[in-house]
PDB file of C-alpha atoms in Angstrom:
ATOM      1  CA  MET A   1      13.601   0.375 -25.870  1.00 37.00           C
ATOM      2  CA  THR A   2      13.595   1.868 -22.365  1.00 41.00           C
ATOM      3  CA  ASP A   3      16.316   1.095 -19.833  1.00 42.00           C
ATOM      4  CA  ARG A   4      13.819  -0.869 -17.739  1.00 40.00           C
ATOM      5  CA  LEU A   5      12.865  -3.086 -20.676  1.00 39.00           C
ATOM      6  CA  ARG A   6      16.506  -3.838 -21.432  1.00 41.00           C
ATOM      7  CA  TYR A   7      16.801  -5.531 -18.036  1.00 41.00           C
ATOM      8  CA  LEU A   8      13.755  -7.747 -18.578  1.00 41.00           C
ATOM      9  CA  ARG A   9      13.945 -10.722 -20.881  1.00 45.00           C
ATOM     10  CA  GLN A  10      11.875 -13.843 -20.796  1.00 46.00           C
ATOM     11  CA  ALA A  11      13.719 -16.954 -19.718  1.00 44.00           C
ATOM     12  CA  LYS A  12      13.314 -20.288 -21.427  1.00 46.00           C
ATOM     13  CA  ALA A  13       9.958 -21.674 -20.305  1.00 46.00           C
ATOM     14  CA  ILE A  14      10.136 -24.918 -18.391  1.00 47.00           C
ATOM     15  CA  PRO A  15       7.258 -27.288 -19.302  1.00 51.00           C
ATOM     16  CA  GLY A  16       4.638 -27.431 -16.548  1.00 54.00           C
ATOM     17  CA  GLU A  17       6.061 -24.413 -14.669  1.00 55.00           C
ATOM     18  CA  GLU A  18       5.158 -20.771 -14.584  1.00 61.00           C
ATOM     19  CA  THR A  19       7.018 -18.462 -16.934  1.00 62.00           C
ATOM     20  CA  ALA A  20      10.106 -17.023 -15.282  1.00 60.00           C
ATOM     21  CA  TYR A  21      11.971 -13.838 -16.092  1.00 60.00           C
ATOM     22  CA  VAL A  22      15.667 -13.177 -15.824  1.00 59.00           C
ATOM     23  CA  LEU A  23      16.472  -9.744 -14.466  1.00 63.00           C
ATOM     24  CA  THR A  24      19.962  -8.333 -14.241  1.00 57.00           C
ATOM     25  CA  ARG A  25      21.074  -5.859 -11.628  1.00 61.00           C
ATOM     26  CA  ARG A  26      23.269  -3.111 -12.975  1.00 59.00           C
ATOM     27  CA  THR A  27      26.164  -4.869 -11.249  1.00 59.00           C
ATOM     28  CA  VAL A  28      25.648  -7.787 -13.666  1.00 58.00           C
ATOM     29  CA  HIS A  29      24.176 -10.337 -11.217  1.00 68.00           C
ATOM     30  CA  GLU A  30      21.323 -12.289 -12.770  1.00 70.00           C
ATOM     31  CA  GLN A  31      18.320 -13.522 -10.832  1.00 74.00           C
ATOM     32  CA  ARG A  32      15.365 -15.571 -12.047  1.00 79.00           C
ATOM     33  CA  PHE A  33      11.933 -14.398 -10.870  1.00 83.00           C
ATOM     34  CA  VAL A  34       8.425 -15.713 -11.432  1.00 87.00           C
ATOM     35  CA  ILE A  35       5.737 -13.056 -11.873  1.00 87.00           C
ATOM     36  CA  ARG A  36       2.203 -14.116 -10.954  1.00 88.00           C
ATOM     37  CA  PRO A  37      -0.977 -12.806  -9.327  1.00 90.00           C
ATOM     38  CA  CYS A  38      -0.988 -12.737  -5.536  1.00 92.00           C
ATOM     39  CA  THR A  39      -3.533 -14.691  -3.517  1.00 93.00           C
ATOM     40  CA  GLU A  40      -4.977 -14.221  -0.059  1.00 95.00           C
ATOM     41  CA  ASN A  41      -2.373 -16.703   1.212  1.00 95.00           C
ATOM     42  CA  ASP A  42       0.313 -14.169   0.245  1.00 95.00           C
ATOM     43  CA  LEU A  43      -1.097 -11.417   2.469  1.00 95.00           C
ATOM     44  CA  PRO A  44       1.284 -11.991   5.434  1.00 96.00           C
ATOM     45  CA  MET A  45       4.334 -11.833   3.121  1.00 95.00           C
ATOM     46  CA  ILE A  46       2.993  -8.681   1.425  1.00 95.00           C
ATOM     47  CA  MET A  47       2.583  -6.934   4.768  1.00 95.00           C
ATOM     48  CA  LEU A  48       6.088  -8.056   5.809  1.00 95.00           C
ATOM     49  CA  ILE A  49       7.630  -6.570   2.642  1.00 94.00           C
ATOM     50  CA  GLN A  50       5.870  -3.264   3.311  1.00 92.00           C
ATOM     51  CA  ARG A  51       7.335  -3.174   6.846  1.00 92.00           C
ATOM     52  CA  ARG A  52      10.838  -3.979   5.517  1.00 92.00           C
ATOM     53  CA  VAL A  53      10.595  -1.218   2.932  1.00 90.00           C
ATOM     54  CA  ARG A  54       9.269   1.273   5.483  1.00 89.00           C
ATOM     55  CA  ARG A  55      12.220   0.611   7.806  1.00 88.00           C
ATOM     56  CA  ARG A  56      14.602   1.618   4.987  1.00 87.00           C
ATOM     57  CA  VAL A  57      12.829   4.863   3.973  1.00 84.00           C
ATOM     58  CA  PRO A  58      14.790   7.891   5.272  1.00 83.00           C
ATOM     59  CA  SER A  59      11.641   9.838   6.194  1.00 80.00           C
ATOM     60  CA  ARG A  60       8.821   7.594   7.327  1.00 74.00           C
ATOM     61  CA  SER A  61       6.399  10.519   7.143  1.00 76.00           C
ATOM     62  CA  LEU A  62       6.732  10.305   3.336  1.00 74.00           C
ATOM     63  CA  TYR A  63       5.797   6.626   3.231  1.00 76.00           C
ATOM     64  CA  VAL A  64       2.258   5.361   3.629  1.00 80.00           C
ATOM     65  CA  MET A  65       1.701   1.643   4.056  1.00 85.00           C
ATOM     66  CA  SER A  66      -1.309   0.145   2.334  1.00 88.00           C
ATOM     67  CA  PRO A  67      -3.607  -1.147   5.052  1.00 90.00           C
ATOM     68  CA  ARG A  68      -4.235  -4.884   5.179  1.00 95.00           C
ATOM     69  CA  ARG A  69      -7.889  -4.354   4.125  1.00 92.00           C
ATOM     70  CA  HIS A  70      -6.795  -2.452   0.967  1.00 90.00           C
ATOM     71  CA  VAL A  71      -4.295  -5.141   0.011  1.00 93.00           C
ATOM     72  CA  LEU A  72      -6.909  -7.849   0.552  1.00 94.00           C
ATOM     73  CA  GLU A  73      -9.444  -5.863  -1.496  1.00 90.00           C
ATOM     74  CA  SER A  74      -6.954  -5.541  -4.361  1.00 90.00           C
ATOM     75  CA  ILE A  75      -6.128  -9.249  -4.255  1.00 92.00           C
ATOM     76  CA  ARG A  76      -9.842 -10.028  -4.554  1.00 92.00           C
ATOM     77  CA  LYS A  77     -10.991  -7.321  -6.990  1.00 89.00           C
ATOM     78  CA  ASP A  78      -8.005  -5.703  -8.688  1.00 88.00           C
ATOM     79  CA  TYR A  79      -4.539  -6.587  -9.914  1.00 87.00           C
ATOM     80  CA  ALA A  80      -2.087  -7.589  -7.208  1.00 89.00           C
ATOM     81  CA  ILE A  81       1.005  -8.999  -8.873  1.00 90.00           C
ATOM     82  CA  GLY A  82       3.922 -10.617  -7.065  1.00 93.00           C
ATOM     83  CA  ALA A  83       7.534 -11.301  -7.970  1.00 92.00           C
ATOM     84  CA  TRP A  84       8.786 -14.592  -6.578  1.00 91.00           C
ATOM     85  CA  LYS A  85      12.288 -15.908  -6.001  1.00 90.00           C
ATOM     86  CA  GLY A  86      11.645 -19.574  -5.389  1.00 88.00           C
ATOM     87  CA  LYS A  87       8.956 -19.697  -2.691  1.00 90.00           C
ATOM     88  CA  ARG A  88       9.809 -16.225  -1.384  1.00 92.00           C
ATOM     89  CA  LEU A  89       7.729 -13.203  -2.358  1.00 94.00           C
ATOM     90  CA  VAL A  90      10.269 -10.451  -3.030  1.00 94.00           C
ATOM     91  CA  GLY A  91       8.019  -7.736  -4.443  1.00 94.00           C
ATOM     92  CA  PHE A  92       4.474  -6.842  -5.360  1.00 93.00           C
ATOM     93  CA  SER A  93       2.423  -4.105  -6.935  1.00 92.00           C
ATOM     94  CA  MET A  94      -1.245  -3.197  -7.004  1.00 90.00           C
ATOM     95  CA  VAL A  95      -3.300  -1.572  -9.733  1.00 88.00           C
ATOM     96  CA  LEU A  96      -6.931  -0.777  -9.050  1.00 82.00           C
ATOM     97  CA  SER A  97      -9.172  -2.079 -11.784  1.00 78.00           C
ATOM     98  CA  LEU A  98     -11.815  -0.062 -13.560  1.00 76.00           C
ATOM     99  CA  ARG A  99     -14.436   0.030 -10.850  1.00 76.00           C
ATOM    100  CA  GLU A 100     -16.200   2.413  -8.534  1.00 78.00           C
ATOM    101  CA  THR A 101     -14.211   2.718  -5.316  1.00 79.00           C
ATOM    102  CA  ASP A 102     -13.045   5.569  -3.103  1.00 78.00           C
ATOM    103  CA  ARG A 103      -9.490   4.336  -3.765  1.00 80.00           C
ATOM    104  CA  ASN A 104      -9.785   5.313  -7.458  1.00 80.00           C
ATOM    105  CA  LEU A 105      -7.899   8.618  -7.640  1.00 80.00           C
ATOM    106  CA  ALA A 106      -9.988   9.749 -10.621  1.00 83.00           C
ATOM    107  CA  TYR A 107     -12.779  10.584  -8.180  1.00 83.00           C
ATOM    108  CA  ASP A 108     -10.398  12.680  -6.034  1.00 82.00           C
ATOM    109  CA  LEU A 109      -9.389  14.568  -9.173  1.00 88.00           C
ATOM    110  CA  GLY A 110     -13.017  15.414  -9.862  1.00 88.00           C
ATOM    111  CA  TYR A 111     -13.299  13.461 -13.095  1.00 89.00           C
ATOM    112  CA  ASP A 112     -16.718  12.763 -14.519  1.00 90.00           C
ATOM    113  CA  PRO A 113     -17.974   9.415 -13.085  1.00 85.00           C
ATOM    114  CA  ASP A 114     -18.195   7.816 -16.555  1.00 87.00           C
ATOM    115  CA  TYR A 115     -14.607   8.834 -17.302  1.00 88.00           C
ATOM    116  CA  ALA A 116     -13.438   7.766 -13.819  1.00 84.00           C
ATOM    117  CA  LEU A 117     -14.552   4.209 -14.538  1.00 83.00           C
ATOM    118  CA  ARG A 118     -12.067   4.134 -17.429  1.00 85.00           C
ATOM    119  CA  CYS A 119      -9.167   5.158 -15.174  1.00 83.00           C
ATOM    120  CA  ALA A 120      -6.939   2.694 -13.391  1.00 83.00           C
ATOM    121  CA  THR A 121      -5.024   3.752 -10.284  1.00 83.00           C
ATOM    122  CA  PHE A 122      -1.485   2.493  -9.740  1.00 83.00           C
ATOM    123  CA  ASP A 123      -1.557   1.949  -5.998  1.00 83.00           C
ATOM    124  CA  GLY A 124       2.123   1.263  -5.551  1.00 84.00           C
ATOM    125  CA  ALA A 125       4.973  -1.205  -5.765  1.00 89.00           C
ATOM    126  CA  TRP A 126       7.048  -2.577  -2.919  1.00 91.00           C
ATOM    127  CA  ILE A 127      10.289  -4.463  -3.437  1.00 92.00           C
ATOM    128  CA  ASP A 128      12.133  -6.231  -0.620  1.00 93.00           C
ATOM    129  CA  PRO A 129      15.312  -4.197  -0.024  1.00 90.00           C
ATOM    130  CA  ALA A 130      17.458  -7.287  -0.680  1.00 89.00           C
ATOM    131  CA  TYR A 131      16.038  -7.471  -4.234  1.00 88.00           C
ATOM    132  CA  GLN A 132      15.997  -3.816  -5.229  1.00 86.00           C
ATOM    133  CA  GLY A 133      17.946  -2.847  -8.325  1.00 82.00           C
ATOM    134  CA  TYR A 134      16.663  -5.583 -10.673  1.00 77.00           C
ATOM    135  CA  GLY A 135      13.957  -3.447 -12.298  1.00 78.00           C
ATOM    136  CA  LEU A 136      11.113  -5.253 -10.542  1.00 80.00           C
ATOM    137  CA  GLN A 137       9.395  -1.997  -9.735  1.00 75.00           C
TER     138      GLN A 137
END
């Protein structure tokens, strides 16, 4: 079992509610998070998390924010998953699905188009600085 998997264990499901996960920071504090797909309504919170993360990066030239249009495209066509603490979005990640798009890195790598359509692109993960260290990324 990897270190990351040791920190993730499914919490007791509450009838009628989404499945929650209990994650433990290495300092032993437990937090309960709900993991679910993001919707277009979450877009403002997603953009806010990106700005918060960018402010904390030592060299901003190394950090590229995903433009609003890319996030919206991933919410609609790909996998945009959020981590929620109550009603607050505290992290999200995007994985491009198996489709033809200039955002699929397989095309940049020169892969054969048939093979490229079998390649997913992990587009990134952003975790609110206040919730880093729980293995959400």
